[in-house]
PDB file of C-alpha atoms in Angstrom:
ATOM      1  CA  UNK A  22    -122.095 236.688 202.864  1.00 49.00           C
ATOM      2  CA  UNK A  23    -121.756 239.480 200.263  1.00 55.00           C
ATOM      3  CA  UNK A  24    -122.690 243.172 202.295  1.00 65.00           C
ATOM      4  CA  UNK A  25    -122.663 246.310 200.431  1.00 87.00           C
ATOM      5  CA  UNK A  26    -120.810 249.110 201.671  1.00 95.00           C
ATOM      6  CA  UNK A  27    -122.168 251.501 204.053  1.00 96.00           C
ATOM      7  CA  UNK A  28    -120.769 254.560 205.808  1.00 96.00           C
ATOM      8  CA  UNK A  29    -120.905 256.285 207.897  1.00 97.00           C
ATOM      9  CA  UNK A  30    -121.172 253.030 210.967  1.00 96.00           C
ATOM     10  CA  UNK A  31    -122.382 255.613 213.225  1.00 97.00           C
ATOM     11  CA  UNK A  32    -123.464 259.494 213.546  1.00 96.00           C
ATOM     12  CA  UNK A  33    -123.999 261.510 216.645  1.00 96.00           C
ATOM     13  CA  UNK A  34    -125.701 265.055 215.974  1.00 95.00           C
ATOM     14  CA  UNK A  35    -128.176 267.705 217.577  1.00 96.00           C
ATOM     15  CA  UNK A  36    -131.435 267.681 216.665  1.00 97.00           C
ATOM     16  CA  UNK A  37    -132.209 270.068 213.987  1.00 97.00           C
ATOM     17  CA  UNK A  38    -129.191 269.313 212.174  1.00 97.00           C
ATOM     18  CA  UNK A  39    -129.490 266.839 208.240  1.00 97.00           C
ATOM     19  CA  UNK A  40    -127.731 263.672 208.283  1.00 96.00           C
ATOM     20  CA  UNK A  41    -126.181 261.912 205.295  1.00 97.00           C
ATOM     21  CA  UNK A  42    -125.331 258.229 204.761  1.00 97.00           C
ATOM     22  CA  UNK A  43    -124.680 256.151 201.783  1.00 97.00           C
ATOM     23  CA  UNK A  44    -123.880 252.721 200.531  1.00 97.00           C
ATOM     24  CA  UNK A  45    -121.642 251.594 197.615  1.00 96.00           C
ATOM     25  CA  UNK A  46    -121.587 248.296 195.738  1.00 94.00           C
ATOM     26  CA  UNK A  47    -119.384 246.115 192.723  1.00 91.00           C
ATOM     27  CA  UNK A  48    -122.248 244.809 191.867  1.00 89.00           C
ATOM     28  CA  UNK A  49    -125.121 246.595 189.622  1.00 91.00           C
ATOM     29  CA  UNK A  50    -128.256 246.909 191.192  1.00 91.00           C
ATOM     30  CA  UNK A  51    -131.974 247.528 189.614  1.00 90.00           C
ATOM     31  CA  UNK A  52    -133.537 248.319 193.010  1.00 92.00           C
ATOM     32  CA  UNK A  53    -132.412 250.040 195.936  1.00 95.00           C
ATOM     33  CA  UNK A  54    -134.334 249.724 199.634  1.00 96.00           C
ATOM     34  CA  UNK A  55    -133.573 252.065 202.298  1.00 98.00           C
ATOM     35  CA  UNK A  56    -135.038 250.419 206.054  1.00 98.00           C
ATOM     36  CA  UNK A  57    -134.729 251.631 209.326  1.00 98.00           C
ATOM     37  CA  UNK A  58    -134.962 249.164 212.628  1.00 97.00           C
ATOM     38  CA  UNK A  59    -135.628 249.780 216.005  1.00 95.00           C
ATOM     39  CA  UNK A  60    -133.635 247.382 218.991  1.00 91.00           C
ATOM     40  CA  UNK A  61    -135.616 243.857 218.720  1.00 91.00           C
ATOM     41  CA  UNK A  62    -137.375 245.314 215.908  1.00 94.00           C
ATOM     42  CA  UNK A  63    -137.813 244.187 212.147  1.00 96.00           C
ATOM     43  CA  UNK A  64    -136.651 246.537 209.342  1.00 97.00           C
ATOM     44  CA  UNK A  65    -139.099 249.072 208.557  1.00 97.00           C
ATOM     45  CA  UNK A  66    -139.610 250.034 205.138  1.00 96.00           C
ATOM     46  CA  UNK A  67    -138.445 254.020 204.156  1.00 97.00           C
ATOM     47  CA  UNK A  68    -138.194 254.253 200.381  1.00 97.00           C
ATOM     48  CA  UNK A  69    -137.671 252.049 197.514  1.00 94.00           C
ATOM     49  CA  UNK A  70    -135.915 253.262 194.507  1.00 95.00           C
ATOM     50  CA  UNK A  71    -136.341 251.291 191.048  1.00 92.00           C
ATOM     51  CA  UNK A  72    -134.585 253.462 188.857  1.00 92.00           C
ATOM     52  CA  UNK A  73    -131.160 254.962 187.659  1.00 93.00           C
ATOM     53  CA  UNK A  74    -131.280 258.603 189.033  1.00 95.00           C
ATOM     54  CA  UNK A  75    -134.516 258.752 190.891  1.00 94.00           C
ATOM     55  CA  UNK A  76    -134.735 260.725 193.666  1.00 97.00           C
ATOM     56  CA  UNK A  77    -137.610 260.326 195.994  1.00 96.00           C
ATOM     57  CA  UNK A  78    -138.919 262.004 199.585  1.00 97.00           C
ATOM     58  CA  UNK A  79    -140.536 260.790 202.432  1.00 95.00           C
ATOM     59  CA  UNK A  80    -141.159 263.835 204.255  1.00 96.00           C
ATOM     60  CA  UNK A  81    -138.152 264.621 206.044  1.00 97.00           C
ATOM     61  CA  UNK A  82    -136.367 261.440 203.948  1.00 98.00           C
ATOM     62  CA  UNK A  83    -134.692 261.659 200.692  1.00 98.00           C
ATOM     63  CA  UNK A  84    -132.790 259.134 199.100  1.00 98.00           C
ATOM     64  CA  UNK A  85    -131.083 258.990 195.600  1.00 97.00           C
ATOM     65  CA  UNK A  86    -130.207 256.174 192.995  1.00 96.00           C
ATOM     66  CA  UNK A  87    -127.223 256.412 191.810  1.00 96.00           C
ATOM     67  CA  UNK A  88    -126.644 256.904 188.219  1.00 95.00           C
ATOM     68  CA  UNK A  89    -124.368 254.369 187.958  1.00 93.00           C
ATOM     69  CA  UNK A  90    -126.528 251.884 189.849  1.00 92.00           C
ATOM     70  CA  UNK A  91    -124.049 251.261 192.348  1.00 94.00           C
ATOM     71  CA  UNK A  92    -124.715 253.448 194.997  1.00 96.00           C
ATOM     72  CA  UNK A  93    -127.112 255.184 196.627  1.00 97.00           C
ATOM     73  CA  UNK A  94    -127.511 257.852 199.589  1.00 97.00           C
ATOM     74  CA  UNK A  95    -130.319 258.877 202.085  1.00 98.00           C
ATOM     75  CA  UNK A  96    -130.855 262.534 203.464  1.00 98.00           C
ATOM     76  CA  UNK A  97    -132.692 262.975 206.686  1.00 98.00           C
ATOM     77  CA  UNK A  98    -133.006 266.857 206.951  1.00 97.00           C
ATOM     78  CA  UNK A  99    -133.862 268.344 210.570  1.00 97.00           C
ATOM     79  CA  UNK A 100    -133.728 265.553 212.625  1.00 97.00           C
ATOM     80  CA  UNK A 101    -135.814 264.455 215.680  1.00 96.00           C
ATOM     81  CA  UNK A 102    -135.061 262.120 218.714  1.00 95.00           C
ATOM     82  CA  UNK A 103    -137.556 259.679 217.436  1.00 95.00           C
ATOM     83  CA  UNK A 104    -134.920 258.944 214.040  1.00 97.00           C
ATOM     84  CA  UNK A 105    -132.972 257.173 216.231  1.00 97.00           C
ATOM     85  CA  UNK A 106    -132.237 254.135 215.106  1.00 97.00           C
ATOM     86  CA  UNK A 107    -130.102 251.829 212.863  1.00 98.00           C
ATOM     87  CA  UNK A 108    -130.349 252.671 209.338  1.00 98.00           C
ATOM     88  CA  UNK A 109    -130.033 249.758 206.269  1.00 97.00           C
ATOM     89  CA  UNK A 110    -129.637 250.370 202.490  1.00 97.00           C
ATOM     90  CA  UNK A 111    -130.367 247.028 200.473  1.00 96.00           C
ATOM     91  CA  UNK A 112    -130.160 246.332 196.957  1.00 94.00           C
ATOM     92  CA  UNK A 113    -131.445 243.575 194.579  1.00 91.00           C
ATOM     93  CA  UNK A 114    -129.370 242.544 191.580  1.00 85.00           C
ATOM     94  CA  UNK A 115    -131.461 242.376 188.094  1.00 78.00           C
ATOM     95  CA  UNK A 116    -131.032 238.691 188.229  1.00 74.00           C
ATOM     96  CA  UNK A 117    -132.416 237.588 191.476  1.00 77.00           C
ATOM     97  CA  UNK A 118    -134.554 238.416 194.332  1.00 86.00           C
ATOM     98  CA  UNK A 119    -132.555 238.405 197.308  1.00 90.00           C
ATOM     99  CA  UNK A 120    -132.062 241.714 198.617  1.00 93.00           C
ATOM    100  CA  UNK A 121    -128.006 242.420 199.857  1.00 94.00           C
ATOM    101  CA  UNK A 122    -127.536 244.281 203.066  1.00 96.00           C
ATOM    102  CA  UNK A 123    -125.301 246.944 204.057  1.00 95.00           C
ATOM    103  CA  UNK A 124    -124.080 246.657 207.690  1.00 94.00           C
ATOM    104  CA  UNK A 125    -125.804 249.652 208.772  1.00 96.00           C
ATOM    105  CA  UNK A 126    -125.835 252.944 209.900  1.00 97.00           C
ATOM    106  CA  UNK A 127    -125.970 253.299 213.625  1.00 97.00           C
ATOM    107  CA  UNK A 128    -127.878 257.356 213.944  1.00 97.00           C
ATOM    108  CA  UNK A 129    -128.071 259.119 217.671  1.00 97.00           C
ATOM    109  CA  UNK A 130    -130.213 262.065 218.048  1.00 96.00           C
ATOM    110  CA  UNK A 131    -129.325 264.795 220.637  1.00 92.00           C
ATOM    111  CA  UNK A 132    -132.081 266.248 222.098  1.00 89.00           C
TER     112      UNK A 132
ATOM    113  CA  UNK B   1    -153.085 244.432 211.774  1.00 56.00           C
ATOM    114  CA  UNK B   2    -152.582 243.350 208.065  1.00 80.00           C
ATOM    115  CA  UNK B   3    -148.243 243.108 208.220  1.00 94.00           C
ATOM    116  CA  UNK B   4    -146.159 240.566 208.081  1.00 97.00           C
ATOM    117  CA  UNK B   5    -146.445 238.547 211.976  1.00 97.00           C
ATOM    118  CA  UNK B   6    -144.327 235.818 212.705  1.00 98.00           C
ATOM    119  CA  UNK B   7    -143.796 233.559 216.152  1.00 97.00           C
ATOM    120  CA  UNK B   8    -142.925 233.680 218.277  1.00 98.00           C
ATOM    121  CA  UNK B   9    -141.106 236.644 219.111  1.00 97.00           C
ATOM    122  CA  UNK B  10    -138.409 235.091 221.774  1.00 97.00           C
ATOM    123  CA  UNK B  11    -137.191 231.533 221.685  1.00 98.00           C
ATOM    124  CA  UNK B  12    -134.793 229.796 224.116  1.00 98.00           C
ATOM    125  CA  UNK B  13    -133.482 226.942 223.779  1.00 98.00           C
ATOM    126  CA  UNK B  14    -130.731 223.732 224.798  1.00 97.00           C
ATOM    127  CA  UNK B  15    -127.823 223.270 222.135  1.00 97.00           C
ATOM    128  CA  UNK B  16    -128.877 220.200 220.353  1.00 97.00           C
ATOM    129  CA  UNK B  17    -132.809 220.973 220.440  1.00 98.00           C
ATOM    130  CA  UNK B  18    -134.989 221.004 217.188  1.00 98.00           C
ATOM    131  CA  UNK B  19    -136.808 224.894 217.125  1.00 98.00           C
ATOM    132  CA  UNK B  20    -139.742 225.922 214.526  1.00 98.00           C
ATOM    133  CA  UNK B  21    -140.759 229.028 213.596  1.00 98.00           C
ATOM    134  CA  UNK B  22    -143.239 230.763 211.994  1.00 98.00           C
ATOM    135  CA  UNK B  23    -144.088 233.474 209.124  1.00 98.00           C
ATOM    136  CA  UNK B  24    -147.587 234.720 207.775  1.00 97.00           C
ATOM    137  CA  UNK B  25    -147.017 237.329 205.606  1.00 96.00           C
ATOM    138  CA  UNK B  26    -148.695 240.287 204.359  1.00 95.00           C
ATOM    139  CA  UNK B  27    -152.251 238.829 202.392  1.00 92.00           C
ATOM    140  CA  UNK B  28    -151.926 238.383 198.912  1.00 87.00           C
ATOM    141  CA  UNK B  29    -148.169 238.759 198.703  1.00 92.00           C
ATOM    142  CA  UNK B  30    -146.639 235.352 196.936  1.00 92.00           C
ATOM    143  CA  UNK B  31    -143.166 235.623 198.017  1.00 94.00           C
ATOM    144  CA  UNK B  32    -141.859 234.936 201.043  1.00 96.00           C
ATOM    145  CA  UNK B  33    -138.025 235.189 202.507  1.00 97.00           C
ATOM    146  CA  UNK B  34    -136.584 234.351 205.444  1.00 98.00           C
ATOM    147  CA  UNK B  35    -132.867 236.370 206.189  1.00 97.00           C
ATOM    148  CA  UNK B  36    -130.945 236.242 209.648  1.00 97.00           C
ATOM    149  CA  UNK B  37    -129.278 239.062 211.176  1.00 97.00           C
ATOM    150  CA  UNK B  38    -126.312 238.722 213.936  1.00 95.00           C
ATOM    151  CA  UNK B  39    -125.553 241.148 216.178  1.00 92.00           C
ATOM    152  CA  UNK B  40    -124.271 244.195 214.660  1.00 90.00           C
ATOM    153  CA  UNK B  41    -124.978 243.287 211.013  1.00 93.00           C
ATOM    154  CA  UNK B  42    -127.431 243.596 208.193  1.00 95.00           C
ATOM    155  CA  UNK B  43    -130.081 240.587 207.257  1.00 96.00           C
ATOM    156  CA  UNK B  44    -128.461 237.799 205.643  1.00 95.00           C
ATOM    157  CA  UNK B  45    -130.644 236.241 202.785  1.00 95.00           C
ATOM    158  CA  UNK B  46    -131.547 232.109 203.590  1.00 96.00           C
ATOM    159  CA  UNK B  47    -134.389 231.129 201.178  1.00 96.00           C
ATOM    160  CA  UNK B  48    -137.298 232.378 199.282  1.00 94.00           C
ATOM    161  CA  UNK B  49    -140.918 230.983 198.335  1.00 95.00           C
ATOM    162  CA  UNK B  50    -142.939 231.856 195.258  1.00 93.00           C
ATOM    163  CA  UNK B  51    -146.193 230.404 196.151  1.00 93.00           C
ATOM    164  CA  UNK B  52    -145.578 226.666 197.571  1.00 94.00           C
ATOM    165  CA  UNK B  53    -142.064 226.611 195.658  1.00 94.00           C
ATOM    166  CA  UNK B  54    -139.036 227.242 197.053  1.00 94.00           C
ATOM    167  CA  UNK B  55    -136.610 228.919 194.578  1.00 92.00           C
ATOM    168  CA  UNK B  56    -133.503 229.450 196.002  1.00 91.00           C
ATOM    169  CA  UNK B  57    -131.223 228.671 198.952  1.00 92.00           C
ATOM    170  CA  UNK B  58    -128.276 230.605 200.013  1.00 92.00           C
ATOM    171  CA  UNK B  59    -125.158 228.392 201.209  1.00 89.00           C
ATOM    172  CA  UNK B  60    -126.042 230.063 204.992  1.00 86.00           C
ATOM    173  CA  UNK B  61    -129.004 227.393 205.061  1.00 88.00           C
ATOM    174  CA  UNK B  62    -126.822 224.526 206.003  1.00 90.00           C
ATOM    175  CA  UNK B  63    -128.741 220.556 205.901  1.00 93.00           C
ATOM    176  CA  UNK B  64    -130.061 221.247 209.867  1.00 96.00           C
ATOM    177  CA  UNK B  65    -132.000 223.968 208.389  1.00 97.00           C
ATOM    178  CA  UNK B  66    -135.061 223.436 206.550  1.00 96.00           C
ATOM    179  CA  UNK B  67    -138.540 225.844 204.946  1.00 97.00           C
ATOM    180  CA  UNK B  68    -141.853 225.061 204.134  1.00 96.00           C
ATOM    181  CA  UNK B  69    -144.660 227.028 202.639  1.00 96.00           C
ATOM    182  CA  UNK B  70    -147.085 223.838 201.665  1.00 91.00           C
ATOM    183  CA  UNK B  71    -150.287 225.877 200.890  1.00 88.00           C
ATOM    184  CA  UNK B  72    -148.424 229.067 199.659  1.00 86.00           C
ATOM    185  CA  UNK B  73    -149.451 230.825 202.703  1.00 92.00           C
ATOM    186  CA  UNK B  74    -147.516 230.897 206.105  1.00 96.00           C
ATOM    187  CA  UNK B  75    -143.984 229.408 206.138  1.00 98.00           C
ATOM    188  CA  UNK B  76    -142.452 227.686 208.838  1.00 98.00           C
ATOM    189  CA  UNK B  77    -138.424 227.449 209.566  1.00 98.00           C
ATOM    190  CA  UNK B  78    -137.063 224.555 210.885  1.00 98.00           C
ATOM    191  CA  UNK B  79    -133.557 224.102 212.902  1.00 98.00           C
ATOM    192  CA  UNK B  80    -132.714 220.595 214.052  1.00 97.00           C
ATOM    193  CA  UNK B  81    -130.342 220.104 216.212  1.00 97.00           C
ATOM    194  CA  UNK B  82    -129.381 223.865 217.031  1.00 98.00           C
ATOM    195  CA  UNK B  83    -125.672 224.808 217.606  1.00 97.00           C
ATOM    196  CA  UNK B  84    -124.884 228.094 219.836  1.00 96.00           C
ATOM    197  CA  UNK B  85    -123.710 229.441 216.496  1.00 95.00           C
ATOM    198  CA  UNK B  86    -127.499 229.642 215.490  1.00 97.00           C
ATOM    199  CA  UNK B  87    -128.120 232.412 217.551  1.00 97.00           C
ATOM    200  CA  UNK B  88    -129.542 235.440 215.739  1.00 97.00           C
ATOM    201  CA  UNK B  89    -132.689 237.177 214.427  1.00 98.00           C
ATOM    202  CA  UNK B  90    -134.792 235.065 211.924  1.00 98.00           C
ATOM    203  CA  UNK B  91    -136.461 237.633 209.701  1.00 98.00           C
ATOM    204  CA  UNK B  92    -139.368 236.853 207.921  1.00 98.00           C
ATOM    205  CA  UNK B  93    -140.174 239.674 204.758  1.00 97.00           C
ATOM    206  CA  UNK B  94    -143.260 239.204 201.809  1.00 95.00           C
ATOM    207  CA  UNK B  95    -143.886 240.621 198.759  1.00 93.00           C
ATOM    208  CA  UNK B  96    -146.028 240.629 195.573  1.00 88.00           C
ATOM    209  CA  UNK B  97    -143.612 239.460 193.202  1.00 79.00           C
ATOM    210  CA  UNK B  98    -144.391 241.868 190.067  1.00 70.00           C
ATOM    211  CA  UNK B  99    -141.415 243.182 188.868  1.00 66.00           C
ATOM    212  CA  UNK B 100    -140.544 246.869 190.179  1.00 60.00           C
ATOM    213  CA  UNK B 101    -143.448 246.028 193.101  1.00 55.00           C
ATOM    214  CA  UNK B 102    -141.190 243.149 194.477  1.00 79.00           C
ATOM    215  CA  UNK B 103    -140.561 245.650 197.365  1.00 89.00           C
ATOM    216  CA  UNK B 104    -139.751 242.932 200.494  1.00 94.00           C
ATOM    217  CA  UNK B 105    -141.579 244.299 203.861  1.00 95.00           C
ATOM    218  CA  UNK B 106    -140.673 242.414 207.261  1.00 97.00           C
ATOM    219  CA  UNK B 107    -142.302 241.253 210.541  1.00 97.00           C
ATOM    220  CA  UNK B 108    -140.902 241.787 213.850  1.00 97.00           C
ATOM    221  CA  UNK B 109    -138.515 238.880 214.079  1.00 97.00           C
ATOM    222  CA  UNK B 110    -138.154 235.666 215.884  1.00 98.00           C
ATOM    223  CA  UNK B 111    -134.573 236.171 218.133  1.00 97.00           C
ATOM    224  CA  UNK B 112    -133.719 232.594 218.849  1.00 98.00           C
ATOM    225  CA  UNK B 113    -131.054 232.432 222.032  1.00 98.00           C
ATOM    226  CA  UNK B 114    -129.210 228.823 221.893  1.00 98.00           C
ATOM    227  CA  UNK B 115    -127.300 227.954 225.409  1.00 96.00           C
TER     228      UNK B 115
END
């Protein structure tokens, strides 16, 4: 099926240090979803974005729509052990409900 | 706890067994999706319920695959005669439906093991 494009697959870093990660897409998008999922887990909601250039923070989160409304990125400033995880943008198209995946983002936390 | 639950959480089965599964989503919400997610991927979208109606089907929901949502409340996902390829997470996810609050929260997961 369709996946948007993700990067980076995986990050390694010290705690302390901000992590980056974003997703691209062809297709235009009118709502962007940023999850995070824990092994055997379901995705757990982070922020939604609904509109071209919004940028919104969950405490240490922040995460951007793209102006273009085809990409998107999410900031994770000083990071702790407990962000590990695996890391999911998602996007729904104007015309539908279905919300399109990226393949993840795969974050490892160094004490 | 008022989030999306489905069950159950683990399921086991013989290639060429019928499994069910089931969703009860968040109160109030009137959608309801069901995605599955492989190893190493992102959720795939299946189907989707507005109330009691299903509205769309992706091509991934082949004819051994089959939803219900009769009262508009819990869902249930049916695989008949399950192939080894079937193996995955089924993801269950509900939301209001209103425009910009169509924001899709998930349960826990039902991983489904096929021998």
């Amino acid at each position: 099926g369709q996946q948007l494009n993700q990067s980076p697959q995986s990050m390694f870093i010290q705690e302390g240090e901000d992590v980056s990660m974003n997703c691209t897409s062809s297709s235009i998008f009118n709502t962007w979803l940023w999850y995070k999922q824990d092994p055997g887990e379901g995705p757990v909601l982070l922020i939604a974005l609904y509109k071209a250039g919004e940028l919104t923070s969950n405490g240490r989160l922040t995460a951007q729509f793209g102006i273009t409304r085809k990409d998107s990125f999410l900031n994770i400033s000083a990071s702790i052990p407990s962000d590990v995880g695996i890391y999911f943008c998602a996007g729904r198209e104007t015309s539908g409900s279905r919300l399109t995946f990226g393949e993840g983002t795969q974050l490892t936390v160094n004490p | 706890d008022t989030g999306v639950s489905q069950d159950p959480r683990h399921k086991i089965t013989k290639r060429g067994q019928n499994v069910t599964f089931r969703c009860d989503p968040i109160s109030e919400h009137n959608r309801l999706y069901w995605y599955r997610q492989t190893l190493g991927q992102g959720p795939e979208f299946l189907t989707y319920f507005q109330n009691e109606a299903q509205l769309e089907k992706s091509r991934l929901l082949s004819d051994r695959f089959s939803a219900e949502r009769p009262k508009g409340s819990f869902s249930t996902l049916e695989i008949q005669r399950t192939e080894q390829g079937d193996s995955a997470m089924y993801l269950c996810a509900s939301s209001l439906g209103l425009g910009q609050g169509d924001t899709q929260y998930f349960g826990p997961g039902t991983r489904l093991t096929v021998l």
